[in-house]
PDB file of C-alpha atoms in Angstrom:
ATOM      1  CA  UNK A   1       0.042   0.081   0.053  1.00 52.00           C
ATOM      2  CA  UNK A   2       2.618   2.384   1.097  1.00 53.00           C
ATOM      3  CA  UNK A   3       3.690   1.754  -2.543  1.00 52.00           C
ATOM      4  CA  UNK A   4       1.253   2.641  -4.086  1.00 49.00           C
ATOM      5  CA  UNK A   5       1.252   5.532  -2.426  1.00 49.00           C
ATOM      6  CA  UNK A   6       4.139   6.952  -3.253  1.00 49.00           C
ATOM      7  CA  UNK A   7       3.927   5.897  -7.137  1.00 48.00           C
ATOM      8  CA  UNK A   8       0.443   7.931  -7.496  1.00 50.00           C
ATOM      9  CA  UNK A   9       2.626  11.725  -7.004  1.00 50.00           C
ATOM     10  CA  UNK A  10       5.277  10.213  -9.220  1.00 48.00           C
ATOM     11  CA  UNK A  11       3.439   9.175 -12.279  1.00 47.00           C
ATOM     12  CA  UNK A  12       1.253  12.401 -11.994  1.00 45.00           C
ATOM     13  CA  UNK A  13       4.180  14.488 -12.043  1.00 42.00           C
ATOM     14  CA  UNK A  14       5.664  12.821 -15.059  1.00 39.00           C
ATOM     15  CA  UNK A  15       2.205  13.214 -16.547  1.00 41.00           C
ATOM     16  CA  UNK A  16       2.235  16.805 -15.589  1.00 42.00           C
ATOM     17  CA  UNK A  17       6.106  17.194 -16.881  1.00 40.00           C
ATOM     18  CA  UNK A  18       4.755  15.717 -20.385  1.00 39.00           C
ATOM     19  CA  UNK A  19       1.524  18.721 -21.023  1.00 45.00           C
ATOM     20  CA  UNK A  20       4.153  21.018 -20.789  1.00 80.00           C
ATOM     21  CA  UNK A  21       3.555  24.091 -23.322  1.00 87.00           C
ATOM     22  CA  UNK A  22       6.044  25.638 -25.527  1.00 93.00           C
ATOM     23  CA  UNK A  23       5.693  29.581 -25.444  1.00 96.00           C
ATOM     24  CA  UNK A  24       7.040  30.539 -28.526  1.00 96.00           C
ATOM     25  CA  UNK A  25       5.181  27.633 -30.200  1.00 96.00           C
ATOM     26  CA  UNK A  26       2.007  29.394 -28.875  1.00 97.00           C
ATOM     27  CA  UNK A  27       3.139  32.932 -29.070  1.00 98.00           C
ATOM     28  CA  UNK A  28       3.238  34.539 -31.782  1.00 97.00           C
ATOM     29  CA  UNK A  29       4.514  38.491 -31.656  1.00 98.00           C
ATOM     30  CA  UNK A  30       2.093  41.420 -32.702  1.00 98.00           C
ATOM     31  CA  UNK A  31       3.291  45.175 -33.316  1.00 97.00           C
ATOM     32  CA  UNK A  32       6.460  45.239 -33.230  1.00 98.00           C
ATOM     33  CA  UNK A  33       7.939  48.639 -32.270  1.00 98.00           C
ATOM     34  CA  UNK A  34      11.666  49.451 -32.016  1.00 98.00           C
ATOM     35  CA  UNK A  35      13.770  52.066 -31.435  1.00 98.00           C
ATOM     36  CA  UNK A  36      15.994  54.562 -28.841  1.00 98.00           C
ATOM     37  CA  UNK A  37      13.671  55.761 -25.741  1.00 97.00           C
ATOM     38  CA  UNK A  38      13.955  59.351 -25.201  1.00 94.00           C
ATOM     39  CA  UNK A  39      15.406  58.057 -21.080  1.00 92.00           C
ATOM     40  CA  UNK A  40      15.640  62.108 -20.622  1.00 91.00           C
ATOM     41  CA  UNK A  41      18.499  64.094 -18.852  1.00 91.00           C
ATOM     42  CA  UNK A  42      21.278  62.993 -16.982  1.00 91.00           C
ATOM     43  CA  UNK A  43      22.979  64.436 -14.235  1.00 87.00           C
ATOM     44  CA  UNK A  44      25.477  65.538 -15.856  1.00 91.00           C
ATOM     45  CA  UNK A  45      23.051  67.395 -18.469  1.00 90.00           C
ATOM     46  CA  UNK A  46      23.399  65.040 -20.957  1.00 94.00           C
ATOM     47  CA  UNK A  47      20.389  63.462 -23.240  1.00 94.00           C
ATOM     48  CA  UNK A  48      20.084  59.678 -23.130  1.00 95.00           C
ATOM     49  CA  UNK A  49      18.995  57.309 -25.863  1.00 96.00           C
ATOM     50  CA  UNK A  50      18.304  53.638 -24.742  1.00 97.00           C
ATOM     51  CA  UNK A  51      17.175  50.492 -27.216  1.00 98.00           C
ATOM     52  CA  UNK A  52      13.460  49.444 -26.665  1.00 98.00           C
ATOM     53  CA  UNK A  53      11.351  47.026 -28.186  1.00 98.00           C
ATOM     54  CA  UNK A  54       7.437  47.006 -28.013  1.00 98.00           C
ATOM     55  CA  UNK A  55       5.195  43.919 -28.611  1.00 98.00           C
ATOM     56  CA  UNK A  56       2.284  41.901 -28.032  1.00 98.00           C
ATOM     57  CA  UNK A  57       1.802  38.707 -27.831  1.00 98.00           C
ATOM     58  CA  UNK A  58      -1.177  36.588 -29.506  1.00 98.00           C
ATOM     59  CA  UNK A  59      -2.021  32.896 -28.230  1.00 98.00           C
ATOM     60  CA  UNK A  60      -2.761  30.982 -30.880  1.00 97.00           C
ATOM     61  CA  UNK A  61      -3.537  27.716 -29.363  1.00 96.00           C
ATOM     62  CA  UNK A  62      -6.634  26.371 -28.173  1.00 96.00           C
ATOM     63  CA  UNK A  63      -5.745  26.303 -24.477  1.00 96.00           C
ATOM     64  CA  UNK A  64      -5.256  29.168 -22.133  1.00 97.00           C
ATOM     65  CA  UNK A  65      -1.936  30.019 -21.140  1.00 97.00           C
ATOM     66  CA  UNK A  66      -0.531  31.196 -18.252  1.00 96.00           C
ATOM     67  CA  UNK A  67       2.586  32.673 -16.238  1.00 96.00           C
ATOM     68  CA  UNK A  68       5.123  32.959 -19.274  1.00 98.00           C
ATOM     69  CA  UNK A  69       7.987  35.286 -18.642  1.00 98.00           C
ATOM     70  CA  UNK A  70       9.682  36.954 -20.939  1.00 98.00           C
ATOM     71  CA  UNK A  71      13.682  38.231 -21.270  1.00 98.00           C
ATOM     72  CA  UNK A  72      15.414  40.861 -24.038  1.00 98.00           C
ATOM     73  CA  UNK A  73      18.436  40.902 -23.862  1.00 98.00           C
ATOM     74  CA  UNK A  74      19.904  43.795 -26.389  1.00 98.00           C
ATOM     75  CA  UNK A  75      23.300  43.509 -28.018  1.00 98.00           C
ATOM     76  CA  UNK A  76      25.412  46.217 -30.739  1.00 97.00           C
ATOM     77  CA  UNK A  77      25.502  44.906 -34.394  1.00 97.00           C
ATOM     78  CA  UNK A  78      28.468  43.106 -34.453  1.00 96.00           C
ATOM     79  CA  UNK A  79      29.437  42.753 -31.064  1.00 96.00           C
ATOM     80  CA  UNK A  80      28.630  39.364 -29.142  1.00 95.00           C
ATOM     81  CA  UNK A  81      28.751  40.870 -25.480  1.00 96.00           C
ATOM     82  CA  UNK A  82      25.448  41.444 -24.069  1.00 96.00           C
ATOM     83  CA  UNK A  83      24.591  45.651 -24.012  1.00 96.00           C
ATOM     84  CA  UNK A  84      21.211  45.292 -21.502  1.00 96.00           C
ATOM     85  CA  UNK A  85      18.020  42.867 -20.812  1.00 97.00           C
ATOM     86  CA  UNK A  86      15.138  43.229 -19.156  1.00 97.00           C
ATOM     87  CA  UNK A  87      13.496  40.461 -17.394  1.00 96.00           C
ATOM     88  CA  UNK A  88       9.173  41.178 -16.967  1.00 97.00           C
ATOM     89  CA  UNK A  89       6.005  38.603 -16.860  1.00 97.00           C
ATOM     90  CA  UNK A  90       4.342  38.439 -20.552  1.00 97.00           C
ATOM     91  CA  UNK A  91       1.912  36.667 -19.398  1.00 97.00           C
ATOM     92  CA  UNK A  92       0.401  35.961 -15.282  1.00 93.00           C
ATOM     93  CA  UNK A  93      -1.792  33.938 -13.746  1.00 90.00           C
ATOM     94  CA  UNK A  94      -4.451  35.403 -15.460  1.00 92.00           C
ATOM     95  CA  UNK A  95      -4.523  32.704 -17.501  1.00 95.00           C
ATOM     96  CA  UNK A  96      -4.442  34.725 -21.988  1.00 97.00           C
ATOM     97  CA  UNK A  97      -7.067  33.322 -23.868  1.00 97.00           C
ATOM     98  CA  UNK A  98      -7.186  31.264 -27.529  1.00 97.00           C
ATOM     99  CA  UNK A  99      -6.513  33.665 -29.865  1.00 97.00           C
ATOM    100  CA  UNK A 100      -6.581  36.197 -27.422  1.00 98.00           C
ATOM    101  CA  UNK A 101      -3.398  39.297 -26.596  1.00 98.00           C
ATOM    102  CA  UNK A 102      -1.743  40.729 -24.390  1.00 98.00           C
ATOM    103  CA  UNK A 103      -1.564  43.962 -24.120  1.00 97.00           C
ATOM    104  CA  UNK A 104       1.893  46.119 -25.041  1.00 97.00           C
ATOM    105  CA  UNK A 105       5.176  44.707 -23.725  1.00 98.00           C
ATOM    106  CA  UNK A 106       7.512  47.180 -23.489  1.00 97.00           C
ATOM    107  CA  UNK A 107      11.242  46.065 -22.640  1.00 98.00           C
ATOM    108  CA  UNK A 108      14.092  48.734 -22.585  1.00 97.00           C
ATOM    109  CA  UNK A 109      17.802  48.528 -22.342  1.00 97.00           C
ATOM    110  CA  UNK A 110      19.273  50.349 -19.316  1.00 95.00           C
ATOM    111  CA  UNK A 111      22.226  51.277 -21.118  1.00 95.00           C
ATOM    112  CA  UNK A 112      22.648  53.515 -24.133  1.00 95.00           C
ATOM    113  CA  UNK A 113      24.431  56.696 -25.871  1.00 95.00           C
ATOM    114  CA  UNK A 114      23.971  60.002 -23.591  1.00 94.00           C
ATOM    115  CA  UNK A 115      25.088  63.327 -25.786  1.00 93.00           C
ATOM    116  CA  UNK A 116      25.181  66.940 -25.626  1.00 93.00           C
ATOM    117  CA  UNK A 117      23.186  67.315 -28.936  1.00 93.00           C
ATOM    118  CA  UNK A 118      19.959  66.925 -29.158  1.00 92.00           C
ATOM    119  CA  UNK A 119      18.701  63.780 -29.442  1.00 92.00           C
ATOM    120  CA  UNK A 120      18.094  63.244 -33.508  1.00 91.00           C
ATOM    121  CA  UNK A 121      21.814  64.291 -33.723  1.00 94.00           C
ATOM    122  CA  UNK A 122      23.185  61.830 -31.333  1.00 94.00           C
ATOM    123  CA  UNK A 123      20.792  58.639 -34.106  1.00 94.00           C
ATOM    124  CA  UNK A 124      22.817  60.555 -36.435  1.00 94.00           C
ATOM    125  CA  UNK A 125      26.544  60.444 -35.407  1.00 93.00           C
ATOM    126  CA  UNK A 126      29.033  59.297 -36.923  1.00 92.00           C
ATOM    127  CA  UNK A 127      30.662  57.096 -33.993  1.00 93.00           C
ATOM    128  CA  UNK A 128      26.655  55.609 -33.470  1.00 95.00           C
ATOM    129  CA  UNK A 129      26.577  51.697 -33.788  1.00 96.00           C
ATOM    130  CA  UNK A 130      23.715  50.621 -34.532  1.00 97.00           C
ATOM    131  CA  UNK A 131      21.377  47.525 -32.453  1.00 98.00           C
ATOM    132  CA  UNK A 132      19.327  44.853 -31.855  1.00 98.00           C
ATOM    133  CA  UNK A 133      17.587  42.929 -29.263  1.00 98.00           C
ATOM    134  CA  UNK A 134      16.690  39.280 -28.967  1.00 98.00           C
ATOM    135  CA  UNK A 135      13.618  38.259 -27.267  1.00 98.00           C
ATOM    136  CA  UNK A 136      13.163  34.779 -25.435  1.00 98.00           C
ATOM    137  CA  UNK A 137      10.594  33.682 -23.421  1.00 98.00           C
ATOM    138  CA  UNK A 138      10.768  30.796 -20.678  1.00 97.00           C
ATOM    139  CA  UNK A 139       7.412  28.910 -19.115  1.00 96.00           C
ATOM    140  CA  UNK A 140       8.385  27.178 -16.002  1.00 92.00           C
ATOM    141  CA  UNK A 141      11.254  25.799 -14.720  1.00 92.00           C
ATOM    142  CA  UNK A 142      11.594  25.182 -18.933  1.00 94.00           C
ATOM    143  CA  UNK A 143      14.669  27.168 -20.141  1.00 95.00           C
ATOM    144  CA  UNK A 144      14.595  30.139 -22.425  1.00 97.00           C
ATOM    145  CA  UNK A 145      13.559  29.683 -25.893  1.00 97.00           C
ATOM    146  CA  UNK A 146      13.805  32.354 -28.790  1.00 98.00           C
ATOM    147  CA  UNK A 147      10.895  33.959 -29.907  1.00 98.00           C
ATOM    148  CA  UNK A 148      12.779  36.136 -31.941  1.00 97.00           C
ATOM    149  CA  UNK A 149      15.349  38.857 -32.933  1.00 97.00           C
ATOM    150  CA  UNK A 150      14.546  42.194 -34.014  1.00 98.00           C
ATOM    151  CA  UNK A 151      16.751  45.115 -34.959  1.00 98.00           C
ATOM    152  CA  UNK A 152      16.150  48.837 -33.370  1.00 98.00           C
ATOM    153  CA  UNK A 153      15.009  51.041 -35.373  1.00 98.00           C
ATOM    154  CA  UNK A 154      16.854  54.367 -35.835  1.00 97.00           C
ATOM    155  CA  UNK A 155      14.161  55.848 -34.382  1.00 96.00           C
ATOM    156  CA  UNK A 156      12.856  58.228 -31.705  1.00 95.00           C
ATOM    157  CA  UNK A 157      10.691  56.498 -28.951  1.00 94.00           C
ATOM    158  CA  UNK A 158       8.585  58.925 -26.491  1.00 84.00           C
ATOM    159  CA  UNK A 159       6.142  55.980 -25.075  1.00 80.00           C
TER     160      UNK A 159
END
């Protein structure tokens, strides 16, 4: 009898592991916007711009999904080193119904460019290096899975 009681939780844990949903397969990015957010004037009086991505995720699955984390990794083009990151929740406890989309998810790097010149001139400076963002999702203890790569457009964002 004791062995049966031990087997039931083990079987349930195995079945639960088999039913894990890969969020990258069921969540589709929509309305992706990238650009350089005006982070304001720093203490030294310089303007600061940070790379930003905004998107929504639509549930393509036939079942609702919950508990999905999102991560954005920012890099300058041609460099392997990370140039900022952002962690957050794409879908919390409230289930995202089939066919429904999240509200806008906005993710910004902490690092960016600063300059004394007007913001638009920062984007046009000859030392400016473009950036890209890689977006990853995960559910529970799963490993991070890549949702996509997006170039950061040379446009100013105010939101």
